[in-house]
CSV table of C-alpha atoms in Angstrom, one decimal:
chain,number,residue,atom,x,y,z
A,1,SER,CA,9.1,-50.8,151.5
A,2,VAL,CA,9.8,-52.6,154.6
A,3,MET,CA,7.5,-55.6,155.2
A,4,SER,CA,6.1,-56.2,158.2
A,5,GLU,CA,7.0,-58.2,160.5
A,6,GLU,CA,4.0,-60.7,159.9
A,7,THR,CA,4.8,-61.6,156.9
A,8,LYS,CA,5.0,-65.1,156.2
A,9,LYS,CA,8.8,-66.1,154.7
A,10,ALA,CA,8.2,-69.8,154.9
A,11,PRO,CA,5.3,-72.0,153.9
A,12,ALA,CA,2.9,-73.8,156.6
A,13,ILE,CA,5.0,-77.5,155.9
A,14,ARG,CA,8.6,-77.9,155.8
A,15,PHE,CA,11.5,-80.1,155.4
A,16,GLN,CA,12.9,-81.5,159.1
A,17,GLY,CA,16.2,-78.8,159.4
A,18,PHE,CA,15.2,-76.2,157.5
A,19,THR,CA,14.7,-72.9,159.4
A,20,ASP,CA,15.8,-70.2,156.9
A,21,ASP,CA,13.1,-67.3,155.7
A,22,TRP,CA,12.5,-67.7,151.6
A,23,GLU,CA,13.7,-65.2,149.6
A,24,GLN,CA,12.3,-63.2,147.1
A,25,ARG,CA,13.5,-64.1,143.4
A,26,LYS,CA,12.1,-63.1,139.6
A,27,LEU,CA,11.4,-65.8,137.1
A,28,SER,CA,14.9,-64.0,135.1
A,29,GLU,CA,16.9,-64.3,138.1
A,30,MET,CA,16.2,-68.4,138.2
A,31,THR,CA,16.3,-69.0,134.6
A,32,GLU,CA,17.4,-68.6,130.9
A,33,TYR,CA,14.9,-67.9,128.5
A,34,LYS,CA,14.7,-68.2,124.5
A,35,ASN,CA,11.8,-68.4,122.3
A,36,GLY,CA,11.1,-71.5,119.5
A,37,LYS,CA,10.9,-71.1,116.4
A,38,GLY,CA,8.8,-71.9,113.9
A,39,HIS,CA,9.7,-75.3,111.8
A,40,GLU,CA,5.8,-75.6,109.8
A,41,ASP,CA,7.3,-76.2,106.2
A,42,LYS,CA,9.7,-79.2,107.8
A,43,GLN,CA,7.4,-81.0,110.1
A,44,ARG,CA,6.8,-84.5,109.4
A,45,THR,CA,5.2,-87.5,111.4
A,46,HIS,CA,8.3,-89.1,112.0
A,47,GLY,CA,11.5,-88.0,112.4
A,48,LYS,CA,14.9,-87.6,114.3
A,49,TYR,CA,14.2,-84.6,116.4
A,50,GLU,CA,10.3,-83.9,118.4
A,51,LEU,CA,8.9,-81.1,118.4
A,52,ILE,CA,7.6,-79.6,121.5
A,53,ASN,CA,4.4,-77.5,120.3
A,54,LEU,CA,1.6,-76.5,122.5
A,55,ASN,CA,-0.3,-79.7,122.3
A,56,SER,CA,3.0,-81.1,124.3
A,57,ILE,CA,2.1,-79.8,127.3
A,58,SER,CA,-1.0,-81.2,129.4
A,59,ILE,CA,-2.7,-79.9,131.9
A,60,ASP,CA,-0.9,-81.1,135.0
A,61,GLY,CA,2.0,-80.2,133.7
A,62,GLY,CA,2.7,-83.9,132.0
A,63,LEU,CA,4.9,-83.8,128.3
A,64,LYS,CA,2.6,-85.1,125.6
A,65,HIS,CA,3.4,-86.8,122.6
A,66,SER,CA,2.6,-83.7,119.9
A,67,GLY,CA,3.3,-86.4,117.3
A,68,LYS,CA,5.0,-83.6,114.8
A,69,TYR,CA,9.0,-84.1,114.1
A,70,ILE,CA,11.8,-82.5,112.1
A,71,ASP,CA,15.3,-84.3,110.8
A,72,ASP,CA,17.7,-81.1,111.0
A,73,ALA,CA,17.9,-78.9,113.9
A,74,ASN,CA,20.4,-76.3,114.8
A,75,GLU,CA,19.6,-76.5,118.7
A,76,THR,CA,18.2,-79.3,120.7
A,77,LEU,CA,16.8,-79.5,124.5
A,78,LYS,CA,18.8,-80.4,127.0
A,79,LYS,CA,17.1,-82.9,129.8
A,80,TYR,CA,15.7,-81.0,133.0
A,81,ASP,CA,14.8,-77.9,131.0
A,82,LEU,CA,11.7,-76.4,131.6
A,83,VAL,CA,9.4,-75.2,128.6
A,84,MET,CA,6.2,-73.1,129.1
A,85,VAL,CA,2.6,-72.9,126.9
A,86,LEU,CA,3.0,-69.0,126.2
A,87,SER,CA,-0.6,-69.5,124.0
A,88,ASP,CA,-4.0,-70.8,124.7
A,89,ILE,CA,-7.9,-70.2,123.6
A,90,GLY,CA,-10.5,-70.4,126.1
A,91,HIS,CA,-9.8,-69.4,129.5
A,92,GLY,CA,-6.3,-69.9,129.3
A,93,ASP,CA,-6.1,-72.6,131.8
A,94,LEU,CA,-2.7,-73.4,130.1
A,95,LEU,CA,-1.0,-70.3,129.8
A,96,GLY,CA,2.0,-70.7,131.7
A,97,ARG,CA,2.4,-74.4,132.4
A,98,VAL,CA,5.3,-76.3,132.4
A,99,ALA,CA,6.4,-79.5,131.7
A,100,LEU,CA,9.8,-80.7,132.2
A,101,ILE,CA,12.1,-82.0,129.4
A,102,PRO,CA,13.1,-85.9,129.8
A,103,GLU,CA,16.3,-86.1,127.5
A,104,ASP,CA,19.1,-85.0,126.1
A,105,ASN,CA,18.9,-83.8,122.8
A,106,ARG,CA,15.3,-85.7,121.6
A,107,PHE,CA,13.0,-82.5,121.3
A,108,VAL,CA,13.4,-78.7,119.6
A,109,LEU,CA,11.2,-76.2,120.5
A,110,ASN,CA,8.6,-75.1,118.7
A,111,GLN,CA,6.6,-71.5,118.4
A,112,ARG,CA,4.3,-70.1,121.2
A,113,VAL,CA,6.8,-72.3,123.6
A,114,ALA,CA,9.6,-70.8,125.8
A,115,LEU,CA,12.2,-72.1,126.8
A,116,LEU,CA,13.5,-72.0,130.7
A,117,ARG,CA,16.9,-72.9,131.3
A,118,PRO,CA,17.4,-73.4,135.3
A,119,LYS,CA,20.5,-71.4,136.0
A,120,SER,CA,22.7,-73.2,138.7
A,121,LEU,CA,21.3,-72.9,142.2
A,122,PHE,CA,17.8,-73.1,141.2
A,123,ASN,CA,16.4,-76.8,141.3
A,124,PRO,CA,14.6,-78.0,137.8
A,125,LEU,CA,12.4,-80.3,139.5
A,126,PHE,CA,11.1,-77.6,142.0
A,127,LEU,CA,11.2,-75.1,139.7
A,128,PHE,CA,8.5,-77.1,137.9
A,129,SER,CA,6.3,-78.0,140.8
A,130,TYR,CA,6.6,-73.9,142.0
A,131,ILE,CA,6.1,-72.6,138.2
A,132,ASN,CA,3.0,-74.8,137.5
A,133,GLN,CA,1.2,-73.8,141.0
A,134,HIS,CA,2.0,-70.3,140.4
A,135,GLN,CA,-0.4,-70.6,137.6
A,136,LYS,CA,-3.1,-68.0,138.2
A,137,TYR,CA,-0.4,-65.3,138.0
A,138,PHE,CA,0.5,-66.4,134.2
A,139,LYS,CA,-3.1,-66.8,133.2
A,140,ASN,CA,-4.1,-62.9,134.6
A,141,GLN,CA,-1.5,-62.4,132.4
A,142,GLY,CA,-2.8,-63.2,129.4
A,143,ALA,CA,-3.6,-60.8,126.7
A,144,GLY,CA,-5.8,-61.1,123.6
A,145,MET,CA,-9.3,-62.0,122.4
A,146,SER,CA,-9.6,-65.1,121.1
A,147,GLN,CA,-6.2,-66.2,121.8
A,148,LEU,CA,-4.8,-65.7,124.7
A,149,ASN,CA,-0.6,-64.5,124.4
A,150,ILE,CA,1.6,-64.1,127.5
A,151,SER,CA,4.8,-62.1,126.4
A,152,ARG,CA,8.6,-62.7,127.6
A,153,GLY,CA,8.4,-59.8,130.0
A,154,SER,CA,5.4,-60.9,132.4
A,155,VAL,CA,7.1,-64.4,132.1
A,156,GLU,CA,10.2,-63.4,133.4
A,157,SER,CA,9.1,-60.7,135.5
A,158,PHE,CA,6.9,-63.3,137.5
A,159,SER,CA,8.3,-63.2,140.9
A,160,SER,CA,7.7,-65.0,144.4
A,161,TYR,CA,9.6,-67.1,147.4
A,162,VAL,CA,12.2,-69.8,147.3
A,163,PRO,CA,14.5,-71.0,149.5
A,164,SER,CA,17.9,-72.7,149.7
A,165,ALA,CA,19.0,-74.9,146.9
A,166,GLU,CA,19.5,-78.3,149.3
A,167,GLU,CA,15.7,-77.0,150.1
A,168,GLN,CA,14.5,-76.9,146.4
A,169,THR,CA,16.1,-80.0,146.0
A,170,LYS,CA,14.1,-81.7,148.6
A,171,ILE,CA,10.8,-80.4,147.7
A,172,GLY,CA,11.2,-81.1,143.8
A,173,THR,CA,11.9,-84.5,144.7
A,174,PHE,CA,9.4,-85.1,147.1
A,175,PHE,CA,6.5,-83.9,144.0
A,176,LYS,CA,8.6,-86.1,141.6
A,177,GLN,CA,7.9,-89.0,143.4
A,178,LEU,CA,4.4,-88.6,144.0
A,179,ASP,CA,4.1,-87.9,140.4
A,180,ASP,CA,5.6,-91.4,139.8
A,181,THR,CA,2.9,-93.2,142.0
A,182,ILE,CA,0.3,-91.2,140.6
A,183,ALA,CA,1.6,-91.8,136.6
A,184,LEU,CA,2.0,-95.5,138.3
A,185,HIS,CA,-1.5,-96.0,139.0
A,186,GLN,CA,-2.9,-94.5,135.7
A,187,ARG,CA,-1.0,-97.0,133.3
A,188,LYS,CA,-2.3,-99.8,135.8
A,189,LEU,CA,-5.9,-98.3,134.9
A,190,THR,CA,-4.6,-98.3,131.5
A,191,LEU,CA,-3.9,-101.8,131.6
A,192,LEU,CA,-6.5,-102.8,133.0
A,193,LYS,CA,-9.3,-100.8,131.3
A,194,GLN,CA,-7.2,-103.0,128.0
A,195,LEU,CA,-8.0,-106.0,129.8
A,196,LYS,CA,-11.2,-105.7,129.9
A,197,GLN,CA,-11.9,-105.3,126.6
A,198,THR,CA,-10.0,-108.4,125.5
A,199,TYR,CA,-11.6,-110.8,127.7
A,200,LEU,CA,-14.9,-108.7,126.7
A,201,GLN,CA,-13.7,-109.8,123.3
A,202,ALA,CA,-12.8,-113.6,124.0
A,203,LEU,CA,-15.3,-114.8,127.0
A,204,PHE,CA,-18.2,-114.1,124.8
A,205,PRO,CA,-18.7,-115.4,120.7
A,206,GLN,CA,-18.0,-113.5,118.5
A,207,SER,CA,-21.3,-112.1,116.9
A,208,GLU,CA,-21.8,-115.2,114.7
A,209,LEU,CA,-20.2,-118.1,116.8
A,210,ASN,CA,-21.8,-120.2,119.8
A,211,ILE,CA,-18.6,-121.2,121.4
A,212,PRO,CA,-16.1,-118.1,122.9
A,213,THR,CA,-12.5,-118.4,121.9
A,214,LEU,CA,-11.6,-118.1,125.8
A,215,ARG,CA,-13.6,-120.7,128.1
A,216,PHE,CA,-13.6,-121.5,131.6
A,217,ALA,CA,-13.1,-125.7,132.6
A,218,ARG,CA,-16.0,-128.3,132.1
A,219,PHE,CA,-18.1,-126.2,130.0
A,220,SER,CA,-18.6,-127.2,126.7
A,221,ASP,CA,-22.3,-126.7,125.2
A,222,SER,CA,-22.9,-123.8,122.6
A,223,TRP,CA,-24.1,-120.7,123.7
A,224,GLU,CA,-27.5,-120.2,122.7
A,225,HIS,CA,-28.7,-116.5,120.9
A,226,ARG,CA,-30.9,-115.0,122.3
A,227,LYS,CA,-33.1,-111.2,122.2
A,228,VAL,CA,-32.9,-108.8,124.6
A,229,SER,CA,-36.7,-109.6,125.1
A,230,SER,CA,-35.8,-112.9,126.1
A,231,LEU,CA,-33.4,-111.8,129.1
A,232,ALA,CA,-36.1,-110.0,131.0
A,233,LYS,CA,-40.3,-111.2,132.1
A,234,GLU,CA,-41.0,-107.3,132.5
A,235,THR,CA,-39.8,-104.4,131.1
A,236,PHE,CA,-40.2,-100.7,132.0
A,237,GLY,CA,-39.9,-97.4,130.5
A,238,GLY,CA,-39.6,-94.3,132.6
A,239,GLY,CA,-41.0,-90.7,132.4
A,240,THR,CA,-40.2,-87.0,134.6
A,241,PRO,CA,-43.2,-86.4,136.8
A,242,LYS,CA,-43.3,-81.9,135.8
A,243,THR,CA,-40.6,-80.5,137.3
A,244,GLY,CA,-42.6,-77.2,138.4
A,245,VAL,CA,-44.9,-79.6,141.0
A,246,LYS,CA,-42.6,-79.2,144.4
A,247,LYS,CA,-44.5,-81.8,146.0
A,248,TYR,CA,-43.3,-84.5,144.0
A,249,TRP,CA,-40.1,-83.9,144.2
A,250,LYS,CA,-39.7,-84.0,147.8
A,251,GLY,CA,-40.4,-88.0,148.2
A,252,SER,CA,-38.5,-91.1,149.3
A,253,PHE,CA,-38.3,-92.9,145.8
A,254,PRO,CA,-34.7,-93.1,143.9
A,255,TRP,CA,-35.1,-91.4,140.7
A,256,ILE,CA,-32.6,-91.9,138.3
A,257,GLN,CA,-30.9,-90.1,134.7
A,258,SER,CA,-28.0,-90.8,132.6
A,259,SER,CA,-25.5,-88.1,134.8
A,260,ASP,CA,-26.1,-90.6,137.8
A,261,LEU,CA,-24.7,-93.4,136.2
A,262,THR,CA,-20.9,-94.0,136.1
A,263,THR,CA,-18.7,-95.8,133.7
A,264,ASN,CA,-18.6,-98.7,135.8
A,265,GLN,CA,-21.8,-101.2,135.4
A,266,LEU,CA,-21.3,-102.7,138.6
A,267,HIS,CA,-21.5,-99.4,140.8
A,268,ASN,CA,-24.1,-98.3,143.0
A,269,VAL,CA,-25.7,-95.6,141.6
A,270,GLN,CA,-25.9,-92.8,143.5
A,271,PRO,CA,-29.6,-91.2,143.1
A,272,THR,CA,-29.3,-87.6,143.7
A,273,LYS,CA,-33.7,-87.1,143.0
A,274,PHE,CA,-36.0,-88.6,144.8
A,275,ILE,CA,-39.9,-88.4,144.0
A,276,THR,CA,-43.0,-89.5,146.0
A,277,GLU,CA,-45.5,-92.1,144.9
A,278,GLU,CA,-48.0,-89.7,143.7
A,279,ALA,CA,-45.6,-88.8,141.1
A,280,ILE,CA,-44.9,-91.8,139.9
A,281,LYS,CA,-49.0,-91.8,139.6
A,282,GLN,CA,-49.4,-88.7,137.3
A,283,SER,CA,-46.2,-89.1,135.1
A,284,ALA,CA,-44.6,-92.0,132.6
A,285,THR,CA,-41.8,-93.4,135.4
A,286,HIS,CA,-42.2,-96.6,136.9
A,287,ASN,CA,-41.5,-98.2,140.6
A,288,VAL,CA,-39.0,-100.4,138.9
A,289,PRO,CA,-38.0,-103.3,142.2
A,290,GLY,CA,-35.0,-104.3,143.1
A,291,ASN,CA,-32.2,-106.5,140.7
A,292,SER,CA,-33.3,-104.6,137.5
A,293,ILE,CA,-30.8,-104.2,135.0
A,294,ALA,CA,-31.5,-99.8,134.0
A,295,ILE,CA,-30.3,-99.2,130.5
A,296,VAL,CA,-29.8,-95.8,129.1
A,297,THR,CA,-31.5,-95.9,125.5
A,298,ARG,CA,-30.8,-92.2,125.0
A,299,VAL,CA,-28.4,-89.2,125.7
A,300,GLY,CA,-25.4,-91.1,127.1
A,301,VAL,CA,-26.7,-94.2,125.3
A,302,GLY,CA,-24.2,-97.1,126.1
A,303,LYS,CA,-24.5,-96.6,130.2
A,304,LEU,CA,-25.9,-99.3,132.2
A,305,ALA,CA,-26.4,-100.1,136.2
A,306,LEU,CA,-27.9,-103.3,137.9
A,307,MET,CA,-29.6,-101.4,140.6
A,308,ARG,CA,-30.1,-103.4,143.5
A,309,SER,CA,-33.0,-101.8,145.5
A,310,SER,CA,-36.1,-100.4,143.9
A,311,TYR,CA,-36.2,-97.1,141.7
A,312,SER,CA,-37.7,-95.4,139.4
A,313,THR,CA,-35.6,-93.1,135.9
A,314,SER,CA,-36.4,-90.5,133.2
A,315,GLN,CA,-37.2,-91.3,129.8
A,316,ASP,CA,-33.8,-91.9,128.9
A,317,PHE,CA,-34.2,-95.5,130.3
A,318,LEU,CA,-35.3,-98.8,129.9
A,319,SER,CA,-35.6,-101.1,133.1
A,320,LEU,CA,-35.4,-105.3,132.5
A,321,SER,CA,-36.7,-106.7,135.7
A,322,ASN,CA,-37.1,-110.4,136.6
A,323,LEU,CA,-34.6,-111.2,134.7
A,324,ASN,CA,-34.4,-115.2,133.5
A,325,VAL,CA,-30.1,-115.0,133.1
A,326,ASP,CA,-27.3,-114.5,135.9
A,327,ALA,CA,-28.2,-110.3,137.0
A,328,VAL,CA,-24.3,-109.8,136.5
A,329,PHE,CA,-23.8,-111.8,133.7
A,330,GLY,CA,-26.8,-109.8,131.6
A,331,VAL,CA,-25.0,-106.5,132.4
A,332,TYR,CA,-22.3,-107.4,131.0
A,333,CYS,CA,-23.4,-109.6,128.2
A,334,LEU,CA,-26.1,-105.9,128.0
A,335,TYR,CA,-22.3,-104.2,128.0
A,336,LYS,CA,-20.6,-105.8,125.2
A,337,MET,CA,-23.8,-105.6,123.0
A,338,LEU,CA,-24.4,-102.0,123.9
A,339,GLN,CA,-20.4,-101.3,123.0
A,340,ARG,CA,-21.1,-102.4,119.5
A,341,GLU,CA,-23.8,-100.4,118.7
A,342,VAL,CA,-22.3,-97.8,119.8
A,343,ASN,CA,-19.8,-97.7,117.9
A,344,ASN,CA,-22.0,-98.1,115.2
A,345,ILE,CA,-24.0,-94.9,116.1
A,346,GLN,CA,-21.7,-92.4,116.6
A,347,GLY,CA,-20.6,-90.2,113.5
A,348,THR,CA,-24.4,-90.7,112.5
A,349,SER,CA,-27.2,-88.2,114.2
A,350,ILE,CA,-28.9,-90.9,115.9
A,351,LYS,CA,-28.0,-89.6,119.9
A,352,GLY,CA,-29.7,-93.0,121.0
A,353,ILE,CA,-31.8,-96.2,120.4
A,354,THR,CA,-35.5,-97.1,120.8
A,355,LYS,CA,-36.5,-99.4,123.1
A,356,ALA,CA,-37.9,-101.5,120.1
A,357,ASP,CA,-35.6,-101.4,118.5
A,358,LEU,CA,-32.9,-102.4,122.0
A,359,LEU,CA,-35.1,-105.1,122.9
A,360,GLY,CA,-34.9,-106.8,119.5
A,361,LYS,CA,-31.1,-107.1,119.0
A,362,CYS,CA,-29.0,-110.5,119.5
A,363,VAL,CA,-26.8,-111.3,122.3
A,364,SER,CA,-25.2,-114.8,122.9
A,365,VAL,CA,-25.7,-116.6,126.3
A,366,PRO,CA,-24.3,-119.8,128.1
A,367,THR,CA,-27.5,-122.3,128.4
A,368,LYS,CA,-26.3,-123.2,132.1
A,369,VAL,CA,-26.3,-120.4,134.8
A,370,GLU,CA,-23.2,-121.6,136.5
A,371,GLU,CA,-21.1,-120.4,133.4
A,372,GLN,CA,-23.1,-117.2,133.3
A,373,VAL,CA,-22.4,-116.4,137.0
A,374,LYS,CA,-18.8,-117.6,136.5
A,375,ILE,CA,-18.4,-115.3,133.8
A,376,GLY,CA,-20.2,-112.3,135.8
A,377,ALA,CA,-18.1,-113.1,138.7
A,378,PHE,CA,-14.7,-112.8,136.4
A,379,PHE,CA,-15.6,-109.3,135.1
A,380,LYS,CA,-16.8,-108.3,138.4
A,381,LYS,CA,-13.3,-108.7,139.7
A,382,ILE,CA,-11.4,-107.3,137.3
A,383,ASP,CA,-13.9,-103.8,137.9
A,384,ASP,CA,-13.3,-103.6,141.2
A,385,THR,CA,-10.5,-103.9,140.8
A,386,ILE,CA,-10.2,-100.8,138.6
A,387,ASP,CA,-12.3,-99.3,141.4
A,388,PHE,CA,-9.6,-100.0,143.7
A,389,HIS,CA,-7.2,-97.9,141.5
A,390,GLU,CA,-9.4,-95.2,140.9
A,391,SER,CA,-10.3,-94.5,144.5
A,392,LYS,CA,-6.2,-94.6,145.1
A,393,LEU,CA,-5.8,-92.4,142.2
A,394,LYS,CA,-8.4,-89.8,143.3
A,395,HIS,CA,-6.7,-90.1,147.2
A,396,ILE,CA,-3.2,-89.1,146.1
A,397,LEU,CA,-4.2,-86.4,143.6
A,398,GLU,CA,-6.3,-84.8,146.4
A,399,LEU,CA,-3.0,-85.2,148.6
A,400,LYS,CA,-0.7,-83.5,146.0
A,401,LYS,CA,-3.1,-81.0,146.0
A,402,ALA,CA,-3.2,-80.0,149.6
A,403,PHE,CA,0.8,-80.7,149.8
A,404,LEU,CA,1.0,-78.0,147.0
A,405,GLU,CA,-1.1,-75.9,148.8
A,406,LYS,CA,1.2,-75.8,151.9
A,407,MET,CA,4.6,-76.4,150.7
A,408,PHE,CA,5.4,-73.0,148.2
A,409,LEU,CA,4.6,-69.3,149.1
């Protein structure tokens, strides 16, 4: 069939200096296909070669450690080989995902993963982004009931438009640099989150002690062990106004639920629901004053937030108001205690903590407000930095998505 003049043969965004039409190619023309073999009997948790199995390839095409090794192999993978997922359960979102092998002679292919070795003239970095960008094709080829599989035939006959070797290299390198930047921010985030945990251990006393391991200069008094109930002059529970009564839900009072809170304790909570004054009167919820700490006690236990302005909550919360400690310090002090509790709760059938239990828990508090303020400000700085990197990462991921849509056919 003659293609109409209108059919585009080039993507919306291109590097300067390239004007040739892209040409249609089958994957079988660009790569050599091989299936992996089963090594079930020889697998160990340590060994000379790491196995590339279905757990080795992540949803974004990154390579993950499978944790499975073998000691001898007839064939190993080469640097820049592409490995593809041939089997998946559920929706098949991983079918056809490829990852790049980073070095020679370190990896061996297991079954249900295919090797696609790029032929000369075809850039592996380009093929990596190109195949992952066309993932919908492979997902649609998936056949099977509980386990979806794609065949060699459907992989090899995938075809789309491809530019010259030189343009492929430019595109492949561009996305590699984007991915490296993404990985860098992800590593920074992981480190910052670990750092926060380390400082939570060091700047608060271990449970039976009354002095922390690490301290700001000029503070030397012992800390006090206090019950959570002593941190506030007032506490509030919550409730849910009748969901069927529409007029209750058309108000201006923020009503928060557990899902509105993020993992950052100082994030401004974005309420998704607003209720009327009448709704507050007709239910167990309260109008809680600002500068209170809202603590999730049931679904999502362990989450909490400092609420700067007045609000109301569902029954899954306990709010501490009219605080007897610096508010920011109070948040991190409670966060540390809750983390310990959550670790104790997990694995049992309990999905939460009662309000009475929570108020009876013990926390450590410095006697001087200045020390509380310093510790609170220190953790706030870490969380602000985590936030900064999270928003940067989100921005780069959105950029990448936009470029992928505009730079391939």
